[in-house]
PDB file of C-alpha atoms and ligand atoms in Angstrom:
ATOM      1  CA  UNK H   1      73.737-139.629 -47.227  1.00 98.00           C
ATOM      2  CA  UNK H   2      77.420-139.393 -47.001  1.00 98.00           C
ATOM      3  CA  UNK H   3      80.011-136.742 -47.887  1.00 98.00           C
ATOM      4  CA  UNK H   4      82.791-137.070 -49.914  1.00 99.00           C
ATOM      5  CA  UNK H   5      85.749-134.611 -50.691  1.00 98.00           C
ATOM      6  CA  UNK H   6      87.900-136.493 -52.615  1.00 98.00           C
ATOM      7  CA  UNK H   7      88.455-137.884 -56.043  1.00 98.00           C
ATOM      8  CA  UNK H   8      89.203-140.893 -54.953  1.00 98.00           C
ATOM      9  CA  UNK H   9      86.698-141.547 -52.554  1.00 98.00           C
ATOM     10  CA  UNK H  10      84.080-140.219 -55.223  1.00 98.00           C
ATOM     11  CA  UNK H  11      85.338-143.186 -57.530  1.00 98.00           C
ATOM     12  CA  UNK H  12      85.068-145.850 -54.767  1.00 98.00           C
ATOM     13  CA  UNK H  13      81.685-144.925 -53.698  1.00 98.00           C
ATOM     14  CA  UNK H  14      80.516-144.990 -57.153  1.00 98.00           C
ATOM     15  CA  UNK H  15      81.998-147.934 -58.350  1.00 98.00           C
ATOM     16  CA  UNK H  16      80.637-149.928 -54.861  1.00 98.00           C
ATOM     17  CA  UNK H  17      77.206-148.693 -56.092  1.00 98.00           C
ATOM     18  CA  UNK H  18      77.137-149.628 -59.423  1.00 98.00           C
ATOM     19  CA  UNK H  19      78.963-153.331 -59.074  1.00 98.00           C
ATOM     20  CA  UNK H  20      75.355-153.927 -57.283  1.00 98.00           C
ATOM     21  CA  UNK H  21      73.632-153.021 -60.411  1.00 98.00           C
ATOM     22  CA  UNK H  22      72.609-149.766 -59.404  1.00 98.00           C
ATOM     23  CA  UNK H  23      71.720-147.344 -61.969  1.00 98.00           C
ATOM     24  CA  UNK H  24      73.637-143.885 -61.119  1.00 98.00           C
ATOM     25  CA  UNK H  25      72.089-140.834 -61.150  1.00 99.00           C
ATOM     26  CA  UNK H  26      74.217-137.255 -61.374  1.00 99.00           C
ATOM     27  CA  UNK H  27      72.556-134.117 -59.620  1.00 99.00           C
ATOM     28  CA  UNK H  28      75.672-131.221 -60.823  1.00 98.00           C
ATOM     29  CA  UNK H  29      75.085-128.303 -58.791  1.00 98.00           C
ATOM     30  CA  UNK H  30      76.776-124.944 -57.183  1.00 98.00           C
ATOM     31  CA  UNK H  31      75.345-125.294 -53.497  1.00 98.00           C
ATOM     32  CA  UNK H  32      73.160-122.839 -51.990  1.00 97.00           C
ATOM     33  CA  UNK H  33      70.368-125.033 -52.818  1.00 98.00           C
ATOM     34  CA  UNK H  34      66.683-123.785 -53.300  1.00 97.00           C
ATOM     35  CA  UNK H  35      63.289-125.658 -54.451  1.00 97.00           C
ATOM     36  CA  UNK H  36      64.657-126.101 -57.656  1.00 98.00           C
ATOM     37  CA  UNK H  37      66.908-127.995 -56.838  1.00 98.00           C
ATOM     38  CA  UNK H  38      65.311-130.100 -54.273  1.00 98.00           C
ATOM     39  CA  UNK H  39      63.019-131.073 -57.536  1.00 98.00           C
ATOM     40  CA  UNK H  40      66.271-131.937 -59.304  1.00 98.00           C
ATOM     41  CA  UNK H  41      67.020-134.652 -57.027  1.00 98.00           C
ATOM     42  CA  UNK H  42      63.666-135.504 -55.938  1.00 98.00           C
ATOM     43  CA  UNK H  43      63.107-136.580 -59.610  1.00 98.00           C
ATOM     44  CA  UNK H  44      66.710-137.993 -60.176  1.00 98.00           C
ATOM     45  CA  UNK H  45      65.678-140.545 -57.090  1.00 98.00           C
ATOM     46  CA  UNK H  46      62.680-141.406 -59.478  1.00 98.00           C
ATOM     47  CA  UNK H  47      64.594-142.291 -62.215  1.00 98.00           C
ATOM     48  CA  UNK H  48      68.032-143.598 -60.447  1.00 98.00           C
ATOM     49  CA  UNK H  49      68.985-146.360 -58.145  1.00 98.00           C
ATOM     50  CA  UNK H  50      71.925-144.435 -56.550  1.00 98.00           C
ATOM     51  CA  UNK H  51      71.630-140.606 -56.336  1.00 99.00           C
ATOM     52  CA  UNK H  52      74.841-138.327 -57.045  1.00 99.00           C
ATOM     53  CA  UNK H  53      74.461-134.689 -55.905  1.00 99.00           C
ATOM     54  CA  UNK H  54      77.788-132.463 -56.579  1.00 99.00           C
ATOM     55  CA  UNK H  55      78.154-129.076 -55.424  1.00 98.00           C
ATOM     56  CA  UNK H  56      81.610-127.456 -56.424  1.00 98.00           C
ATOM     57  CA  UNK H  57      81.586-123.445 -57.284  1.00 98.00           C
ATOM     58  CA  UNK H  58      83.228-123.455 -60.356  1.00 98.00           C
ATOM     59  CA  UNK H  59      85.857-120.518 -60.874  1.00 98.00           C
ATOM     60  CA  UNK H  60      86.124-121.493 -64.287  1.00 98.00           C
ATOM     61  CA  UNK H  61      82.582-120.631 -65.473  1.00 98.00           C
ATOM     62  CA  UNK H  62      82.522-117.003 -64.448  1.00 97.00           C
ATOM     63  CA  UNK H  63      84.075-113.887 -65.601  1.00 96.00           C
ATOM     64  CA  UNK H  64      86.760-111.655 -63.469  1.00 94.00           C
ATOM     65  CA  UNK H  65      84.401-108.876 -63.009  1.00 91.00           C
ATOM     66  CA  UNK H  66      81.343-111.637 -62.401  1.00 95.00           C
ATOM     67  CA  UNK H  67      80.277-112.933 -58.580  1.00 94.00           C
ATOM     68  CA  UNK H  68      82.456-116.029 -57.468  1.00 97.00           C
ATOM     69  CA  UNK H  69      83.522-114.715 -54.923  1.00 96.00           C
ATOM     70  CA  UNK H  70      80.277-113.499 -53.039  1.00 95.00           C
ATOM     71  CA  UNK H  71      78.586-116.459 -54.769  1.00 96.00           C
ATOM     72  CA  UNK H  72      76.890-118.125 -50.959  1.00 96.00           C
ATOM     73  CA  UNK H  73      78.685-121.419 -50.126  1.00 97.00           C
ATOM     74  CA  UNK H  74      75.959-122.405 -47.739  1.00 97.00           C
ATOM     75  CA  UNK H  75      77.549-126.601 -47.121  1.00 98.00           C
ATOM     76  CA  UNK H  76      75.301-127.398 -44.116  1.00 98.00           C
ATOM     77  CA  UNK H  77      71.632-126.491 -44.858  1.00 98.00           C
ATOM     78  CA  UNK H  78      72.603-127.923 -48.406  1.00 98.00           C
ATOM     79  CA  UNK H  79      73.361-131.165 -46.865  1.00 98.00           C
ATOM     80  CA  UNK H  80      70.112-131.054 -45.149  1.00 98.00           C
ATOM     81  CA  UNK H  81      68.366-130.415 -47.776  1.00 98.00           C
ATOM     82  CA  UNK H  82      69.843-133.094 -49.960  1.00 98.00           C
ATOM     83  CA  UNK H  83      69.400-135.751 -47.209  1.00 98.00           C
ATOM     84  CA  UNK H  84      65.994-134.807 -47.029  1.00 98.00           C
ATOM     85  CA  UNK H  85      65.049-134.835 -50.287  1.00 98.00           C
ATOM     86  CA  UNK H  86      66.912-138.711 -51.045  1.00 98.00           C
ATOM     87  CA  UNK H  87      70.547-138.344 -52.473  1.00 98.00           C
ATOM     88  CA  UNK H  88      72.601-140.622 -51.324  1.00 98.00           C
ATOM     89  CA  UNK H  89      76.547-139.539 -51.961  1.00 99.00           C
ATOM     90  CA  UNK H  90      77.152-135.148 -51.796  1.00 99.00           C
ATOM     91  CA  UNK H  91      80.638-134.824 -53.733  1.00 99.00           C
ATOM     92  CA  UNK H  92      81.643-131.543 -52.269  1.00 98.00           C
ATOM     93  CA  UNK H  93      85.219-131.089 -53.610  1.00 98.00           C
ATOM     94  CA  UNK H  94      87.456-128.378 -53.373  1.00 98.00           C
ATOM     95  CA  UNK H  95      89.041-126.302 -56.443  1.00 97.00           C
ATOM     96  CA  UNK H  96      92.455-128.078 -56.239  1.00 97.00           C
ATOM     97  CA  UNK H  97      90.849-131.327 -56.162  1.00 98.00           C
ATOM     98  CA  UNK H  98      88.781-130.614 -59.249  1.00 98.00           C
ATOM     99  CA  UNK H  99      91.772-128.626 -60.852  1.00 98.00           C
ATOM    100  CA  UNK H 100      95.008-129.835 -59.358  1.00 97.00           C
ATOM    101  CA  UNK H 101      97.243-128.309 -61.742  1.00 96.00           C
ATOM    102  CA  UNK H 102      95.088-124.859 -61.801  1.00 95.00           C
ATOM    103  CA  UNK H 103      92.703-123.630 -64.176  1.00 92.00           C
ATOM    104  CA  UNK H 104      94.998-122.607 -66.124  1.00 90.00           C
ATOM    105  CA  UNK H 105      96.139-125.252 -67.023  1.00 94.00           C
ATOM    106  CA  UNK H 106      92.958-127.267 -67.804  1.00 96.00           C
ATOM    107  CA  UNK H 107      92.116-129.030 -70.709  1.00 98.00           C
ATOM    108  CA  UNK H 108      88.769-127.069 -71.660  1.00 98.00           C
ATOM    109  CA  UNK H 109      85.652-128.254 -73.489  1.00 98.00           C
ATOM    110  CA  UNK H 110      84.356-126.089 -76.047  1.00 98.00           C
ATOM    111  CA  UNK H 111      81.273-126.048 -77.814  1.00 98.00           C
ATOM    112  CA  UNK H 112      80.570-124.509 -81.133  1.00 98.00           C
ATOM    113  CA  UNK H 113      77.101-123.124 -82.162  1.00 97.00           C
ATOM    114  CA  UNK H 114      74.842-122.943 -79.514  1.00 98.00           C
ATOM    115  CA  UNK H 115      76.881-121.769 -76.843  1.00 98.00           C
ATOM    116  CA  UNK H 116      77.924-118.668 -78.901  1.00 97.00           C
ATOM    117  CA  UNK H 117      74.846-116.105 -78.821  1.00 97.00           C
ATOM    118  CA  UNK H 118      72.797-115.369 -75.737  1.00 98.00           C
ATOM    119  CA  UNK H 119      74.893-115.584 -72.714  1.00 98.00           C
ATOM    120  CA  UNK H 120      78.093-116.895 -74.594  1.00 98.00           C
ATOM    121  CA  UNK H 121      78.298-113.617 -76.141  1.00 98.00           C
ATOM    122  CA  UNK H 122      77.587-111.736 -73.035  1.00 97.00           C
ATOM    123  CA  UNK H 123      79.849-113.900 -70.962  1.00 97.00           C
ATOM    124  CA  UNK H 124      82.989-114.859 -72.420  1.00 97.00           C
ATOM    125  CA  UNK H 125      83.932-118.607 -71.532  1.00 97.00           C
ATOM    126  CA  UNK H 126      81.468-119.261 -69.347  1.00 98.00           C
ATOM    127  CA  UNK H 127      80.385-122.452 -70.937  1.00 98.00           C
ATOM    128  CA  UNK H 128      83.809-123.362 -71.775  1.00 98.00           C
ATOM    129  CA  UNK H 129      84.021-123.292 -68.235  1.00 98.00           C
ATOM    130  CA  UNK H 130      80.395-125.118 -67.405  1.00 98.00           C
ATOM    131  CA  UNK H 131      81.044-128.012 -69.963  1.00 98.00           C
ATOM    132  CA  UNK H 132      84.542-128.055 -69.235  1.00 98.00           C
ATOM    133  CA  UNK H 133      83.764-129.099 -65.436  1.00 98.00           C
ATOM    134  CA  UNK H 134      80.097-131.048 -66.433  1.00 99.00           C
ATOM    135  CA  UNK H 135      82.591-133.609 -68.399  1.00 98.00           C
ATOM    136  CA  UNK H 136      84.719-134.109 -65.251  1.00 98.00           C
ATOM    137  CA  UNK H 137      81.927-134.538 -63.288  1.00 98.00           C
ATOM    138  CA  UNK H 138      80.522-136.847 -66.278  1.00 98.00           C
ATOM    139  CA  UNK H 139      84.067-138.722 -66.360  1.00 98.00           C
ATOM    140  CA  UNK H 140      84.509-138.764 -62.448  1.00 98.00           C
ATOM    141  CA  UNK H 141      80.754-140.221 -61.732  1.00 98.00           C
ATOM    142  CA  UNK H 142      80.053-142.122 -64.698  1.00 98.00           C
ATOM    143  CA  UNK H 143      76.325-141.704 -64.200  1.00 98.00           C
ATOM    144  CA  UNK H 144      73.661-143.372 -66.565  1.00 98.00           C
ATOM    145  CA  UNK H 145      71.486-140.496 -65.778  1.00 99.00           C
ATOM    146  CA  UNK H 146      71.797-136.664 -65.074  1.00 99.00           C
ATOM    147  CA  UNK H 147      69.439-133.862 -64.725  1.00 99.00           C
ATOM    148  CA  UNK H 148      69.773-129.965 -65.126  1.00 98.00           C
ATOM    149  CA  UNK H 149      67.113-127.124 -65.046  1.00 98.00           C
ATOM    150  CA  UNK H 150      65.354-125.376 -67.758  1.00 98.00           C
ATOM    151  CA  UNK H 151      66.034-122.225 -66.663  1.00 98.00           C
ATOM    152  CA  UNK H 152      69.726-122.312 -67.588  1.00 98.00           C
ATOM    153  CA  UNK H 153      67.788-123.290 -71.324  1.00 98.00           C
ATOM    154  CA  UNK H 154      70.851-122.580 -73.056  1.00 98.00           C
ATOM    155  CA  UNK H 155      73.664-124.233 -70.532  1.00 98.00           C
ATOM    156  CA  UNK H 156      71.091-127.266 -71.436  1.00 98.00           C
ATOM    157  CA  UNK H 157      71.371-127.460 -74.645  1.00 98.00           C
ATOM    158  CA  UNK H 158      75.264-126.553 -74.428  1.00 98.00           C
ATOM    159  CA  UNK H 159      75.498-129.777 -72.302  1.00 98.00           C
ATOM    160  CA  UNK H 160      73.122-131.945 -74.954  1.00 98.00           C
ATOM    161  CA  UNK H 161      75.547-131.166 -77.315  1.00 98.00           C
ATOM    162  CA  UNK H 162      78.602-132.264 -75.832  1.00 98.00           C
ATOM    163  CA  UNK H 163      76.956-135.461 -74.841  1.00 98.00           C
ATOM    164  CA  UNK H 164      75.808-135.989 -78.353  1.00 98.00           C
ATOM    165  CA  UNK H 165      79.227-134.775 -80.073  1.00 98.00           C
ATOM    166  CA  UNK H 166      81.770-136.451 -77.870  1.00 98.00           C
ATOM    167  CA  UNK H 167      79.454-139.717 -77.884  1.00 98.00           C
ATOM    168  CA  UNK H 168      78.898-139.931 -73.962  1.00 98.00           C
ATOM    169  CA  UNK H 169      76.599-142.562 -72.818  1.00 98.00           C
ATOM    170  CA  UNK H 170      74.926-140.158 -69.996  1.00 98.00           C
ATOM    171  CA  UNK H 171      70.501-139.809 -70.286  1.00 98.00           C
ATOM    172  CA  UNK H 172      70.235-135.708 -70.255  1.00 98.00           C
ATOM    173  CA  UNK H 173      66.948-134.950 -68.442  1.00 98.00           C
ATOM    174  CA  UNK H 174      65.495-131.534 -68.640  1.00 98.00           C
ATOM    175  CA  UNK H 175      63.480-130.246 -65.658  1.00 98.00           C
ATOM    176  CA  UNK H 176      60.923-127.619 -65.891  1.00 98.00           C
ATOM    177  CA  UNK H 177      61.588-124.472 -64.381  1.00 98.00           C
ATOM    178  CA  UNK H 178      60.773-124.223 -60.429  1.00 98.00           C
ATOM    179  CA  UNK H 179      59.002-120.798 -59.742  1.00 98.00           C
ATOM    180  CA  UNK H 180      57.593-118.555 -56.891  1.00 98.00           C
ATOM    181  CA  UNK H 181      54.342-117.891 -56.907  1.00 98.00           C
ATOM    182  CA  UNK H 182      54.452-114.357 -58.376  1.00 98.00           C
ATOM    183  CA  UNK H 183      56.107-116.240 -61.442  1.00 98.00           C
ATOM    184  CA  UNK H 184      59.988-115.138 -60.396  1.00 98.00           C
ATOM    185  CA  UNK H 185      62.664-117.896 -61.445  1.00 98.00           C
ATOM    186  CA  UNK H 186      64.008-119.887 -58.580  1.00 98.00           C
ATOM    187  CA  UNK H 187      68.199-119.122 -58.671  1.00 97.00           C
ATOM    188  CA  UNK H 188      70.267-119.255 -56.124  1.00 94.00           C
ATOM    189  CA  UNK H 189      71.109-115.576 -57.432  1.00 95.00           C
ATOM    190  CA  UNK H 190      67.865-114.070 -56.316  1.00 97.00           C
ATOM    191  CA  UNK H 191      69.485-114.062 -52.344  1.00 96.00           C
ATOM    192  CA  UNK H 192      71.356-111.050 -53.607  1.00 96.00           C
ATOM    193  CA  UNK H 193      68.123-108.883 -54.272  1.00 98.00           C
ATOM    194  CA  UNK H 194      66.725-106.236 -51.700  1.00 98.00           C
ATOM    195  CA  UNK H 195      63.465-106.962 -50.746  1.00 98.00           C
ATOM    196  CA  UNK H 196      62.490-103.792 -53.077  1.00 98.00           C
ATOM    197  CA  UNK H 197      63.905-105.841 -56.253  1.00 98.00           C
ATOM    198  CA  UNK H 198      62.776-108.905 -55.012  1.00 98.00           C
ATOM    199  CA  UNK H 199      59.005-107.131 -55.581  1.00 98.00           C
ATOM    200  CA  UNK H 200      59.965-105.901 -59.111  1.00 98.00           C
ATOM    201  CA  UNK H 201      62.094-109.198 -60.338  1.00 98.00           C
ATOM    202  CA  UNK H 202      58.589-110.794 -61.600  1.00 98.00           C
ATOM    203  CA  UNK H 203      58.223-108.170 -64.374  1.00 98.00           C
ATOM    204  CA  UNK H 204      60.783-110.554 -66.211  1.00 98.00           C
ATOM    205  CA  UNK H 205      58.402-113.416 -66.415  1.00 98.00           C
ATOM    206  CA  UNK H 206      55.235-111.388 -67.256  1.00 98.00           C
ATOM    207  CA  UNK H 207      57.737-109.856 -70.530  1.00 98.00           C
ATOM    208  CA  UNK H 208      58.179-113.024 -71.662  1.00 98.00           C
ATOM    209  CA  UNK H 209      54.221-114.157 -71.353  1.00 98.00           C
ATOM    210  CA  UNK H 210      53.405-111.043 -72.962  1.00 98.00           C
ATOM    211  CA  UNK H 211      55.621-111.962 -76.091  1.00 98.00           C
ATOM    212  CA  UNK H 212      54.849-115.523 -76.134  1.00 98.00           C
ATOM    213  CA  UNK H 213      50.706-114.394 -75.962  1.00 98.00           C
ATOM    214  CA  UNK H 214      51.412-111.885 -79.279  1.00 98.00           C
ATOM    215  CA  UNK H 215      53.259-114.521 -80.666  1.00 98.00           C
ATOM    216  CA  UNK H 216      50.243-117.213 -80.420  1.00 97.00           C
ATOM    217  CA  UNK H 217      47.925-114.146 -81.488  1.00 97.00           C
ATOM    218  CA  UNK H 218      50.016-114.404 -84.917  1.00 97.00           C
ATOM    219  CA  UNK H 219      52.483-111.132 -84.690  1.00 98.00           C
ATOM    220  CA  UNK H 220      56.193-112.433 -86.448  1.00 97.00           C
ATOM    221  CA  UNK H 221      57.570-109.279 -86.034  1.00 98.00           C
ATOM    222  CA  UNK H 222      60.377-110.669 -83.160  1.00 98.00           C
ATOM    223  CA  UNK H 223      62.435-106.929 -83.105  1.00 97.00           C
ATOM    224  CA  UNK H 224      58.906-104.926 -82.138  1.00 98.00           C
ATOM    225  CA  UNK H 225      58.066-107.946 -79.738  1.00 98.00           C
ATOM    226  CA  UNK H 226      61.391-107.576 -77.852  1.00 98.00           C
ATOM    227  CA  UNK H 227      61.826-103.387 -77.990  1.00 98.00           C
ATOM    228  CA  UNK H 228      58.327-103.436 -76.439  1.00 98.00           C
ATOM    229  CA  UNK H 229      59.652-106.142 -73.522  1.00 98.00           C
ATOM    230  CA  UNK H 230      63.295-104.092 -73.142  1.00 98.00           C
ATOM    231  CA  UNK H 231      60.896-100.816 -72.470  1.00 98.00           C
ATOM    232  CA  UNK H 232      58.703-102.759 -69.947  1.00 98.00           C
ATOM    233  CA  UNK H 233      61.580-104.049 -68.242  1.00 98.00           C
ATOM    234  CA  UNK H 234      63.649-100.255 -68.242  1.00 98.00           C
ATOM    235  CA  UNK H 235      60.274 -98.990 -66.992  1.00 98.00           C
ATOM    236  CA  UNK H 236      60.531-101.490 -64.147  1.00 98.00           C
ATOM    237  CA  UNK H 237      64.059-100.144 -63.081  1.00 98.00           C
ATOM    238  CA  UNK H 238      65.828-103.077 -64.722  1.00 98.00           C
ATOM    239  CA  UNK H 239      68.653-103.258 -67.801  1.00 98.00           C
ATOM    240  CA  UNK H 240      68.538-105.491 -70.595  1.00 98.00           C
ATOM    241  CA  UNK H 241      71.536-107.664 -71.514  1.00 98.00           C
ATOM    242  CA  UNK H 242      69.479-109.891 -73.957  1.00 98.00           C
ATOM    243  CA  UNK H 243      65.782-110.422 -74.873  1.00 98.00           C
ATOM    244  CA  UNK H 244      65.886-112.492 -78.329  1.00 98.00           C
ATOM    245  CA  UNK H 245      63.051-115.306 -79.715  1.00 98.00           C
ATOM    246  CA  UNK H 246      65.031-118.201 -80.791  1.00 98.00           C
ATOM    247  CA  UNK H 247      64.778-121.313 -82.390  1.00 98.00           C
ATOM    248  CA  UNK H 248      64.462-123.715 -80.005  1.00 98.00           C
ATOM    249  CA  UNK H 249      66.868-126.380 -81.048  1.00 97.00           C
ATOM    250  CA  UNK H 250      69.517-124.594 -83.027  1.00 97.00           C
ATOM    251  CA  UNK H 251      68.630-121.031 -80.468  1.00 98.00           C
ATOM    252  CA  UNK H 252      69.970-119.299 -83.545  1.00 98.00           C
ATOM    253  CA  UNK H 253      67.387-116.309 -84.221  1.00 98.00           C
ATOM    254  CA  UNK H 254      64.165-116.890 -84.921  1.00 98.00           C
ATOM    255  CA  UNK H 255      62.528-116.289 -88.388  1.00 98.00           C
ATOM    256  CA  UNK H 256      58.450-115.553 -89.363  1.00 97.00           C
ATOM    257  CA  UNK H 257      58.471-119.025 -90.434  1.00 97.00           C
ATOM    258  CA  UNK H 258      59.482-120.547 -87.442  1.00 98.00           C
ATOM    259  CA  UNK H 259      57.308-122.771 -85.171  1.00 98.00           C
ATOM    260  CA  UNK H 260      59.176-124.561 -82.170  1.00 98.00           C
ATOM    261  CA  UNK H 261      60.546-121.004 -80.571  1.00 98.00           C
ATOM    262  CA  UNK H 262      62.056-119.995 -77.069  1.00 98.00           C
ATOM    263  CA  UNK H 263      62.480-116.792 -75.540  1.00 98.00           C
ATOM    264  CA  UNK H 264      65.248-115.965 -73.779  1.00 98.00           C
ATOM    265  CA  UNK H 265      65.974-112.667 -71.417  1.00 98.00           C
ATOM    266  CA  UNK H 266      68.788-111.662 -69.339  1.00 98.00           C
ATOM    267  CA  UNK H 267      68.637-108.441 -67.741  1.00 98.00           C
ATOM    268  CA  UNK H 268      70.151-106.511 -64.775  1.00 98.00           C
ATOM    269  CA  UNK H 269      68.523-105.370 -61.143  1.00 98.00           C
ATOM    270  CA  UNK H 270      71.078-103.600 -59.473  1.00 97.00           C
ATOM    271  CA  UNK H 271      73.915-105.609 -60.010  1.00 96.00           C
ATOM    272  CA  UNK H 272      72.389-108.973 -59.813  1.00 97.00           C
ATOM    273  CA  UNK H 273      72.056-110.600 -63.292  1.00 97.00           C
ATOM    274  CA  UNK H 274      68.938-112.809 -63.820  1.00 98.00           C
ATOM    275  CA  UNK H 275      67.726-114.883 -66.615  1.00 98.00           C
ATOM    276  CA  UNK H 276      64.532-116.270 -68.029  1.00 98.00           C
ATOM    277  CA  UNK H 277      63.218-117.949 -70.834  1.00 98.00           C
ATOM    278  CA  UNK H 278      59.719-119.221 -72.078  1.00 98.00           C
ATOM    279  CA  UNK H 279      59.852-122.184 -74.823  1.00 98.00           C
ATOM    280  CA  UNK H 280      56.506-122.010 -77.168  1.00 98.00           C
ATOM    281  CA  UNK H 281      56.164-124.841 -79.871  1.00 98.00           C
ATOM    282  CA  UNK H 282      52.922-122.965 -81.869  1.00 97.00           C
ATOM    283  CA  UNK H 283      52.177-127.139 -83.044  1.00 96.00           C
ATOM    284  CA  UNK H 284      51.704-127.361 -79.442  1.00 94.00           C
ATOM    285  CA  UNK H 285      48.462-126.971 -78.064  1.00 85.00           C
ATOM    286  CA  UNK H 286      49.048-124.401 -75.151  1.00 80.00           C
TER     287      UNK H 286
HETATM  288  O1  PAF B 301      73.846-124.839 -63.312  1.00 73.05           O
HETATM  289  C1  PAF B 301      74.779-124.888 -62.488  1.00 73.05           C
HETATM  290  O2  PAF B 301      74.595-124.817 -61.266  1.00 73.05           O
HETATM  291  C2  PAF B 301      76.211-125.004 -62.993  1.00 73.05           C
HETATM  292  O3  PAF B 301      76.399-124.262 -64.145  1.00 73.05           O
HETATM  293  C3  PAF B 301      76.676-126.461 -63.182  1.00 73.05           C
HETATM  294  C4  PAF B 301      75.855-127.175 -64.249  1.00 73.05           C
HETATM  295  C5  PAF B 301      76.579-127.206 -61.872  1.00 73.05           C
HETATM  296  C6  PAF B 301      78.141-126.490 -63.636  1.00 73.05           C
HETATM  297  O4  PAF B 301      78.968-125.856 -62.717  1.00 73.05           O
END
């Protein structure tokens, strides 16, 4: 695997690769790589000839009061673990490289409905910032293929969108969720947890299973469903940002009559912010 820093490089690399025919494959990322991730590109290097992993912290996507700064930059064992698991070009660039003439000054992607509930309400231009840099990436790689996790459901289906509305020719692959074996989430965000939290963080995954069973049982009535899940999480010690039952398509709110669902749940432990989210199609057999 090699390393690149630059732009330019980036484009040379890529272009090498794919005047042999290769099919390109685009693994975005933020570093500080866990199992999930390693499944990202282990399945990328199914599907793609030439595997591109990027890992760029992306000041744009978070908030001033939010964690870029103490989010872990953790280059080395990342590299590792991307060699190991296949990739064959790490574009590791810095923020002047990705936004020469600042931030500020960036021409932003914005996308209308389903960015705008969920976490785009509770985290103003965050995926402004996340498609903003997703379509450099996009524009800078020019991958046929590119894969992002389920568990950021909604940063999905903010990325499907763009792809569909601004007509890119990029394959969006959805990967299931990676968890540990007590049912907790894999995010890179789960570092910042005392080992005390760490033993309570599951409770988010058993709120959601408990919804989704009452659900399948028949009960419609989504407020009761996700009162009951914000007690059993304050119970736990954590605080709710969001626990809603969407559609899963539009991930407007649900209604009775409603059959391909998804439950989504953000919630506070200590300061760390973690999210969740179950998707239930009831024409599904489970
Ligand atoms: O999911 C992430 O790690 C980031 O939001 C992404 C897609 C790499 C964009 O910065």
């Amino acid at each position: 695997m090699i390393t690149l820093h630059t732009v330019a490089e980036l484009r040379a690399a890529v272009t090498a690769a794919r005047n042999t025919g290769k099919l390109i494959g685009l693994v975005p990322t933020m570093g500080n790589l866990h199992s999930g991730h390693v499944a990202l590109v282990t399945e990328m290097r199914e599907r793609a000839d030439f595997v591109v992993a990027s890992i760029f912290v992306n000041p744009l996507q978070f908030g001033p009061n939010e964690d870029l700064d103490s989010y872990p930059r953790t280059l080395a064992a990342d590299q590792e673990k991307l060699q190991q698991a296949g990739c064959d070009l790490l574009f590791a660039p810095s923020v002047a490289e990705v936004y020469p003439n600042g931030p500020s000054l960036q021409t932003r992607i914005s996308v209308p409905g389903v960015s705008e509930g969920l976490c785009g309400a509770k985290r103003p231009g965050h995926f402004e910032g996340v498609a903003t840099v997703v379509s450099k990436l996009f524009n800078l790689v020019q991958p046929d293929v590119a894969i992002f996790g389920q568990k950021d459901y909604q940063q999905l289906a903010v990325i499907r969108a763009m792809v569909r509305d601004l007509n890119m020719p990029i394959e969006i692959i959805g990967a299931a969720t990676v968890r540990a074996e007590d049912g907790l989430a894999l995010s890179s965000r789960n570092g910042y947890l005392t080992p005390e939290q760490r033993q309570v963080a599951p409770v988010i995954q058993r709120v959601l299973q408990d919804i989704a069973s009452a659900i399948r049982g028949g009960e419609r009535r989504f407020e009761s469903l996700t009162e009951k899940g914000d007690q059993q999480l304050s119970t736990a010690g954590l605080r709710l940002d969001y626990l809603e039952v969407c559609q899963a398509s539009s991930l407007r709110p649900a209604t009775s009559q409603d059959r391909d669902l998804v439950i989504l749940v953000a919630a506070f432990l200590g300061t760390t912010r973690l999210i969740d989210n179950l998707h239930l199609d009831l024409d599904q057999p489970v």
